[in-house]
Amino acid sequence: MSENRKARREAAAPAAPQRTPGGGRPGAGAGSASRLAVRKTYKLYVGGKFPRSESGRVYEVTDAEGHWLANPPRASRKDARDAVVAARKAFAGWSGATAYNRGQVLYRLAEMLEGRREQFTTEVAEAEGLTQGAAAAQVDAAVDRLVWYAGWSDKIAQVAGATNPVAGPYLNLSTPEPTGVVAVAAPAEPSLLGLVSVLAPVVVTGNTAVVVLSEPAPLPGLSFGEVLATSDVPGGVVNLLSGSPAELLAPLASHRDVNALDLTGVADPAAATSLEEAAADNLKRVRRPEDVDWAADQGTGRMLAFLETKTVWHPMGV
């Protein structure tokens, strides 16, 4: 009797759908049970949410062979201003958290990225025309870099701070503090490792960030926003914009509520000089573009670039 019930159950069960290699679905007359692939809609990441560009614009992104991949949003100046507002709102809570807690959050970010290794490997390979092995190595390096910076969270103060000898009955202490909202131009390549390498040192020291992603390869960066949203990173600490760096960096450089500017991803020296001049209007800290070996040890320079030193004098009794 149990065999008859099993046979009836198998006969009534629907056939499992089968995907075609291209994700398409043949016509009804083809007799196939394949289904349409669900195309991913890429969005900005601002204030812990996923808005489309307020302008409604998108642009075409292709792989190394010119095949269409997606139409990510082309952020506008209004999106950039909204991102600065979100970053400023999140700054007090993030900078006020303990250094140890920020390290825990970055480590959680590494865990979540590791859990989506296969997805990011595919996206990086398509975006940069890499082999699966080379793309996987880049994703692994990005995970390792997050862990590395997480470990520095409660140690950078010992490197940048000091007890200073003075000639008098005083105790003099220097301690590092985050500078505020930092606008960052991510490098065009490597799309994921470059993004992590410029973003992690900014936020681990207590700053908040507005990042302009790689224009030709923004998809890994936009997907990284999903990792941020599912980690413990508070909304607004990191804001990701895709689109034209020429359009987005100019308003960020002149924005009076942006405290620092990282021009690492700006390839044109003339454009970098123009942005630096705009940043001088409210005395922003500026890190100019430079040739970087992203696979090498990054050192502490990027963390120290966006820290300010507070000096405290305290009288000593006799």
mmCIF file with all atom_site columns, C-alpha atoms in Angstrom, residues 98 137 150 194 196 211 214 298:
data_model
loop_
_atom_site.group_PDB
_atom_site.id
_atom_site.type_symbol
_atom_site.label_atom_id
_atom_site.label_alt_id
_atom_site.label_comp_id
_atom_site.label_asym_id
_atom_site.label_entity_id
_atom_site.label_seq_id
_atom_site.pdbx_PDB_ins_code
_atom_site.Cartn_x
_atom_site.Cartn_y
_atom_site.Cartn_z
_atom_site.occupancy
_atom_site.B_iso_or_equiv
_atom_site.pdbx_formal_charge
_atom_site.auth_seq_id
_atom_site.auth_comp_id
_atom_site.auth_asym_id
_atom_site.auth_atom_id
_atom_site.pdbx_PDB_model_num
ATOM 1 C CA . THR A 1 98  ? 34.178 52.534 20.845  1.00 0.00 ? 98  THR A CA 1
ATOM 2 C CA . ALA A 1 137 ? 41.658 36.040 -5.530  1.00 0.00 ? 137 ALA A CA 1
ATOM 3 C CA . ALA A 1 150 ? 39.265 45.689 11.708  1.00 0.00 ? 150 ALA A CA 1
ATOM 4 C CA . GLY A 1 194 ? 40.114 49.068 -4.621  1.00 0.00 ? 194 GLY A CA 1
ATOM 5 C CA . VAL A 1 196 ? 37.447 48.184 0.148   1.00 0.00 ? 196 VAL A CA 1
ATOM 6 C CA . VAL A 1 211 ? 31.975 57.011 -2.153  1.00 0.00 ? 211 VAL A CA 1
ATOM 7 C CA . SER A 1 214 ? 34.177 53.019 -10.461 1.00 0.00 ? 214 SER A CA 1
ATOM 8 C CA . GLN A 1 298 ? 48.581 49.217 2.659   1.00 0.00 ? 298 GLN A CA 1
#
